[in-house]
Coordinates of C-alpha atoms in Angstrom, one line a residue:
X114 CA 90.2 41.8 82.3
X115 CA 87.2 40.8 80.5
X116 CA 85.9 42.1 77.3
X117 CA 81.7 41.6 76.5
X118 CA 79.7 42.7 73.6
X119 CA 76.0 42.7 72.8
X120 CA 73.7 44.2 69.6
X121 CA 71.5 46.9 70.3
X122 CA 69.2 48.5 67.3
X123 CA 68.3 52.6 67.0
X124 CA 65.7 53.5 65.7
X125 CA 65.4 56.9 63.9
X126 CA 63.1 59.7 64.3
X127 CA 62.9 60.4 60.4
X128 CA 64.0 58.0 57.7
X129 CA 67.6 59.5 57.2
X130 CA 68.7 59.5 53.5
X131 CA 72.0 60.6 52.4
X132 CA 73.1 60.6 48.6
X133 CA 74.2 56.5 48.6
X134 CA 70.5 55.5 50.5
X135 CA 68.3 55.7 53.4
X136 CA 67.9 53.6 56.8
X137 CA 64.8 53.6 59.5
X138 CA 67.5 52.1 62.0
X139 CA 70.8 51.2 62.8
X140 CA 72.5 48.3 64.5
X141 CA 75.2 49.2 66.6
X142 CA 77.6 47.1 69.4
X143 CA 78.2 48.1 72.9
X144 CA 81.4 46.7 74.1
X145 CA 82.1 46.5 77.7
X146 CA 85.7 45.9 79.6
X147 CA 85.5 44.9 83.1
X148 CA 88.8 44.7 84.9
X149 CA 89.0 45.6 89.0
X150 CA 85.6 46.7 89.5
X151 CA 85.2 49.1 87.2
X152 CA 83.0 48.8 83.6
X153 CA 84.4 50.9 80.6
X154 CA 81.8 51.4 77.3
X155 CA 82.4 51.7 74.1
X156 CA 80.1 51.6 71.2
X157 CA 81.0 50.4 67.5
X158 CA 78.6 52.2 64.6
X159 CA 80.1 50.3 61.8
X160 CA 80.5 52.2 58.5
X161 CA 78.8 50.1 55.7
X162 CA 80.6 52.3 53.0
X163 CA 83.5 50.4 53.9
X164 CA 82.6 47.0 54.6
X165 CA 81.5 47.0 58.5
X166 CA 78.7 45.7 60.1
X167 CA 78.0 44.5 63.8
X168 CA 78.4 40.9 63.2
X169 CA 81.8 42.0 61.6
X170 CA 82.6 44.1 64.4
X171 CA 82.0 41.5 67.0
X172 CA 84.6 39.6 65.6
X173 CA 87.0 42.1 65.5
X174 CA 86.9 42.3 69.4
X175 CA 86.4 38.9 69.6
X176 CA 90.1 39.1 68.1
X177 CA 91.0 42.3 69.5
X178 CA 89.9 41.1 73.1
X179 CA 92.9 38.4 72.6
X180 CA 95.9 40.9 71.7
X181 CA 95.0 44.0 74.2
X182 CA 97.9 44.0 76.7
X183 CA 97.7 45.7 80.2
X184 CA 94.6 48.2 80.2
X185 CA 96.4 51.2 81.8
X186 CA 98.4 51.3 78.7
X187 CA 95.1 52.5 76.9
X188 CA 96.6 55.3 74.6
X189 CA 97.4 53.1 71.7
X190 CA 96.5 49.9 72.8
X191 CA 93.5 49.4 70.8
X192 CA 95.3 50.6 67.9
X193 CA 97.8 47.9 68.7
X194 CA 95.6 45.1 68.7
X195 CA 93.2 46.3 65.8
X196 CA 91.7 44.5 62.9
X197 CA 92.2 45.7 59.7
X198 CA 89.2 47.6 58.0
X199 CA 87.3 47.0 61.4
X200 CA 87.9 50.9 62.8
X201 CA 84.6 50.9 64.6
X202 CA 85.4 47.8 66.6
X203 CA 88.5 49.7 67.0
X204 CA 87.1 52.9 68.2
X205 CA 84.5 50.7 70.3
X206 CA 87.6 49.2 72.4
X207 CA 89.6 52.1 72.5
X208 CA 86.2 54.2 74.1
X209 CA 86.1 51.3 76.7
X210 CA 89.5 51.8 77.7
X211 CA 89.9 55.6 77.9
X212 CA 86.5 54.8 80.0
X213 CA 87.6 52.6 82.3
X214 CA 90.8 54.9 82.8
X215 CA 88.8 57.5 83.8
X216 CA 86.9 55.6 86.2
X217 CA 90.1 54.1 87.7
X218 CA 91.3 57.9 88.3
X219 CA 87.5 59.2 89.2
X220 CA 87.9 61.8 87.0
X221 CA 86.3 63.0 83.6
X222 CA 87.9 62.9 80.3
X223 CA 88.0 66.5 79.7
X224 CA 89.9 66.9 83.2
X225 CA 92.5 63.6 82.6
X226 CA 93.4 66.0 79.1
X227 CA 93.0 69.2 81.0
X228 CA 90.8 70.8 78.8
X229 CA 88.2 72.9 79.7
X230 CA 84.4 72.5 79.2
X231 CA 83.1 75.6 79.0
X232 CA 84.8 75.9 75.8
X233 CA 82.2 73.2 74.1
X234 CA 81.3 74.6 70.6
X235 CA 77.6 74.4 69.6
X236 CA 76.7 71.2 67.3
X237 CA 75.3 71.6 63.8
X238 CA 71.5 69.4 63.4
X239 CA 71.4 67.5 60.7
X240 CA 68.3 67.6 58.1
X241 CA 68.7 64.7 55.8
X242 CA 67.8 64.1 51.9
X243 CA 63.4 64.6 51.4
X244 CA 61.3 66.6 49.9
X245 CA 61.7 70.3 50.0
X246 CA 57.9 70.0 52.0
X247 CA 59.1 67.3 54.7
X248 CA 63.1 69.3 55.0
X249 CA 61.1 72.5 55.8
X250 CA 59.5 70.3 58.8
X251 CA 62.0 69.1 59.9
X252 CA 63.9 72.5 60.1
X253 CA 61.1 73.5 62.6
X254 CA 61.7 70.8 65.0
X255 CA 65.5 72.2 64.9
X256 CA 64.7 75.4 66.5
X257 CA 67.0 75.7 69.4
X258 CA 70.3 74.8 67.1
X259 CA 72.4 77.9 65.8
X260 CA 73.4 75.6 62.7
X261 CA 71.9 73.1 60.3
X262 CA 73.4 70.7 58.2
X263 CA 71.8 69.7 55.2
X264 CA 72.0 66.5 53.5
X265 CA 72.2 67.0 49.8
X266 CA 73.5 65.0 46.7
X267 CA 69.9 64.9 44.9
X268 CA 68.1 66.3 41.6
X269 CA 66.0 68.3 43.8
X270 CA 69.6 70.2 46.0
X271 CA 68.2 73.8 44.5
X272 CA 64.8 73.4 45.9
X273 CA 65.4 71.7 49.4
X274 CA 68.0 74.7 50.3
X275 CA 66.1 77.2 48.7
X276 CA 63.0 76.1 50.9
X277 CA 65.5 76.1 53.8
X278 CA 66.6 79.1 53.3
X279 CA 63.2 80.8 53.1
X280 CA 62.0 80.0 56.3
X281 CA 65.4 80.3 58.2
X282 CA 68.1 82.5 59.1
X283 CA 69.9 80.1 61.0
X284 CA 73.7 78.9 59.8
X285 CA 73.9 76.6 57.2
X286 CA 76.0 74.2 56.4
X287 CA 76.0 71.3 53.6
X288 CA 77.4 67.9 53.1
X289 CA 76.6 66.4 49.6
X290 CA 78.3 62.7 50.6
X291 CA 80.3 62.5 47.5
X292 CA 77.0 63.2 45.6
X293 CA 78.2 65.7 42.8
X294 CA 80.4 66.0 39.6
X295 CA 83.2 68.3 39.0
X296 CA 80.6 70.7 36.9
X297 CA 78.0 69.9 39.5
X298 CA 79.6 70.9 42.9
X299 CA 81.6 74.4 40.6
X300 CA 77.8 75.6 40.0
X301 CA 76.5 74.5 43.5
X302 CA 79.2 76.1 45.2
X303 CA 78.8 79.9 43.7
X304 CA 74.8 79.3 44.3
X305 CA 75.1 78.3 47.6
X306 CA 77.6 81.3 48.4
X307 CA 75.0 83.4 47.1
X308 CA 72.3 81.9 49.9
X309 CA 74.6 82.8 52.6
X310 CA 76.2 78.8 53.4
X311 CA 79.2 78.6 55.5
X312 CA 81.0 75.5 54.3
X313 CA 80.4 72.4 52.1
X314 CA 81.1 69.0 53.2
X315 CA 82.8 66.3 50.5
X316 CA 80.9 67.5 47.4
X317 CA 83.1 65.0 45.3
X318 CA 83.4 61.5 45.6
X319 CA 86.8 60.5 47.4
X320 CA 88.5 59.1 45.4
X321 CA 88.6 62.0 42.8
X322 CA 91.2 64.1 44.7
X323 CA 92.9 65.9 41.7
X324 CA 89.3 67.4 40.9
X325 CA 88.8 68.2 44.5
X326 CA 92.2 70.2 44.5
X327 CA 90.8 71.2 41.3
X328 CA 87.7 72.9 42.6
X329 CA 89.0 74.2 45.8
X330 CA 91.0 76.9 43.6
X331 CA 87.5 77.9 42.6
X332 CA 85.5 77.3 45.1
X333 CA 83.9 80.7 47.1
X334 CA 83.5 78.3 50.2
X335 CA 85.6 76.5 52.1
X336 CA 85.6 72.7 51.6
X337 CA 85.5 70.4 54.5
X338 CA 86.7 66.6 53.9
X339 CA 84.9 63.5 55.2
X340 CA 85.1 60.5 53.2
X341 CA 88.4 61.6 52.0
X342 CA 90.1 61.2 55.2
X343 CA 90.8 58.1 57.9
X344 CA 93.6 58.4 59.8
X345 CA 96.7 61.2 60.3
X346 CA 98.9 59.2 57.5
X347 CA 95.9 61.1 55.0
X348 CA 96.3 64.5 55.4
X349 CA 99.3 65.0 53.8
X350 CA 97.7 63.7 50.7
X351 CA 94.4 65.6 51.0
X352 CA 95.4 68.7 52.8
X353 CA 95.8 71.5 49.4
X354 CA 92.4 70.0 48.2
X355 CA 90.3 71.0 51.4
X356 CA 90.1 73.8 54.2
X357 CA 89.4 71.5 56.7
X358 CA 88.0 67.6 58.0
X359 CA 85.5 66.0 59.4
X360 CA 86.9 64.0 62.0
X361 CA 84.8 60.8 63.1
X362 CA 85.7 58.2 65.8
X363 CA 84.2 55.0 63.9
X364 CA 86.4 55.9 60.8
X365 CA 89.9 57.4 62.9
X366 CA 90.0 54.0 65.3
X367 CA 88.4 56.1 68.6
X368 CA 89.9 58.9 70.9
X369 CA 93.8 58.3 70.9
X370 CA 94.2 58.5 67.2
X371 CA 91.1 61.3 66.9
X372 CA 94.0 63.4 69.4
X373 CA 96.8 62.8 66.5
X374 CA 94.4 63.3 63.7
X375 CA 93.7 66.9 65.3
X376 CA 97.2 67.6 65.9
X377 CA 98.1 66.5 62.6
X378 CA 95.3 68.5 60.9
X379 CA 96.7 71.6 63.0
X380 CA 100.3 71.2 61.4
X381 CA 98.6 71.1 57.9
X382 CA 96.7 74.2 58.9
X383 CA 93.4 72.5 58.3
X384 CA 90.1 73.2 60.5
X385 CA 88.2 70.3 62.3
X386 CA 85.1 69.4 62.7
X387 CA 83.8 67.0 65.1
X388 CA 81.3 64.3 63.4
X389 CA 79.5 61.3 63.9
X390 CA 77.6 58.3 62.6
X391 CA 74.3 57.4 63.8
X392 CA 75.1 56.3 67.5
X393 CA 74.2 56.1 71.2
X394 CA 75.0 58.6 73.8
X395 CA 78.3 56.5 74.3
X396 CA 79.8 57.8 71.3
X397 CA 78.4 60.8 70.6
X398 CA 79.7 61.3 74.7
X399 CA 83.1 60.3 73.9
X400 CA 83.5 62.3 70.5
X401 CA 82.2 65.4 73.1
X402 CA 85.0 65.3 75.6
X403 CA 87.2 66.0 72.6
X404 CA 85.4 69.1 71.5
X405 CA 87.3 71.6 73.3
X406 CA 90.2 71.1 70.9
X407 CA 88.2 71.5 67.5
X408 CA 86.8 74.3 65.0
X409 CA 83.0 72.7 64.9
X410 CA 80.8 70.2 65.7
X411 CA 78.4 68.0 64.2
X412 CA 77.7 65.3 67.3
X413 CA 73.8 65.2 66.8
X414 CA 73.5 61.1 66.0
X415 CA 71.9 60.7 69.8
X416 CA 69.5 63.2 68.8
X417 CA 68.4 61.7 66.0
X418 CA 66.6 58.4 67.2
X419 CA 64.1 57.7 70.0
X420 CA 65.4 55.2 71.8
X421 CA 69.2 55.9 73.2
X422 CA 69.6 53.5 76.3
X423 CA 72.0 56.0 77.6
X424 CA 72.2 59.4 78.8
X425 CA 75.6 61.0 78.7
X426 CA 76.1 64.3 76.8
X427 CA 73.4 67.1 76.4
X428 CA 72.9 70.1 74.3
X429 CA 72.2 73.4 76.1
X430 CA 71.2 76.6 73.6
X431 CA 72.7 74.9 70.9
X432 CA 75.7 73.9 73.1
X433 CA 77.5 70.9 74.0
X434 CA 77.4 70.2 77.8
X435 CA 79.7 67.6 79.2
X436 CA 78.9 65.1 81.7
X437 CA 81.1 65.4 85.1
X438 CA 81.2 61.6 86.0
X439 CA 84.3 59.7 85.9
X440 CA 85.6 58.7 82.2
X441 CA 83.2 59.2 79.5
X442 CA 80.3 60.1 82.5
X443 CA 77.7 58.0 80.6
X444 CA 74.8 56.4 82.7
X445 CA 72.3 53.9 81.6
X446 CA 68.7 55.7 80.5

């Protein structure tokens, strides 16, 4: 078995700004594991909230290419051999596993778990942070999409959505990255009930989990956690201060622990959401074949930038549409 990385750079369509910053690009790391003729991907998007960058993930499966075992043991064997605070090398070397496992068996994901793609739920587009002028633009080139999700955690939250809003009937959605106080997110929430939003995404910062409980009990909307939650051991913590999560591989460690996070989410009687960093077709792919099993998805990261080297994943209407190759059924573009 042999384990190979290499940089690649995206670049993005529109400057994307969130509530911590904005980026033009984004570095990412395809790993590959060769073993018997076969080639599985995965892709690392490191997180820099927590510390992560490519060169940092190369190490990590520098390392973790030295404790994986036999490959057909791929459910939790990049878990096994992971790097602490390094879960997007993780997730990268678990995707190039379950990959490689599906091209051992010439079958796709979805069919390996038995699920069934015609059951795909349409992906949310995200609009990030701008000017209420350039958001409205950007909402145009989003036409075909039955739901938006907009990026807010600014002075100017009341103008962007009420712009939105004015020229669109599609389904919102909102994620303010941790960008609001207590008092903040209780007035957002009723004023964004009022203009018809479906759910809010992590209004408070994460670590402030008493206040998020807090403002759940007020909240007209449901409240959807991302930053607050990593792995299954979290939920029990966060599950009376949110409705549901947003699950992502580069944060959970890849597909085998994104199958307990669901299942564990279930037990807490919490929705999930599918989400994603900005990434190639090899992740956004993988996260896809999942998609069956969830509430929602937001899997739009290949969408965002011009020059994806692979082609895996489309959306149809709206609508996730699998590949039907073996494993994740990602091709070079």
């Amino acid at each position: 078995m042999k384990v190979a990385t290499r940089l690649f750079e995206l670049h993005l369509k529109h400057a994307f700004r969130l509530s911590r910053g904005v980026s033009e690009s984004r570095r990412n790391l395809l790993v590959e594991i060769a073993d018997g003729g076969f080639v599985g991907r995965g892709e690392a998007a490191p997180i820099a909230r927590y510390g992560q960058d490519v060169e940092s993930s190369a190490r990590a499966v520098a390392v973790m290419a030295e404790r994986l075992g036999d490959p057909r043991f791929y459910h939790d064997a990049a878990q096994r051999a992971a790097v602490p605070g390094e879960s997007a090398a993780e997730a990268a070397v678990d995707l190039a596993l379950h990959d490689l496992l599906g091209q051992r068996l010439g079958v796709p994901l979805y069919e390996l778990w038995g699920l069934d793609p015609g059951t795909t739920p349409p992906t949310s587009f995200t609009i990030g942070l701008d000017t209420p002028e350039r958001v409205v633009e950007k909402v145009a080139e989003a036409g075909d999409f039955e739901i938006l999700k907009i990026k807010l955690g600014s002075p100017r939250d009341r103008e962007i959505l009420e712009a939105v809003r004015a020229v669109t009937t599609q389904t919102l959605r909102v994620d303010a990255n941790e960008g609001w106080s207590f008092d903040e997110a209780l007035a957002n929430l009723e004023w964004l009930a009022a203009l018809g939003v479906e759910m809010v995404e992590q209004p408070l910062p994460a670590a402030e989990l008493e206040a998020s409980r807090e403002l759940r009990k007020h909240s007209p909307l449901p409240i959807w956690a991302d930053e607050s939650v990593h792995r299954p051991a979290d939920l029990p913590r966060i599950a009376e201060a949110f409705d549901g999560i947003n699950l992502k591989l580069m944060k959970c460690g890849g597909l085998g622990p994104a199958r307990e996070l669901i299942a564990t989410a279930r037990a807490h009687g919490l929705g999930v959401m599918l989400g994603c960093m900005i990434e190639s077709s090899i992740g956004i792919t993988a996260a896809a074949h999942l998609s069956p099993l969830v509430d929602a998805a937001d899997l739009d990261g290949n969408l965002l930038v011009t020059d994806d080297p692979f082609v895996g994943v489309r959306v149809v209407g709206g609508r996730l549409k699998l590949p039907d190759g073996p494993g994740l059924g990602v091709e070079a573009a």
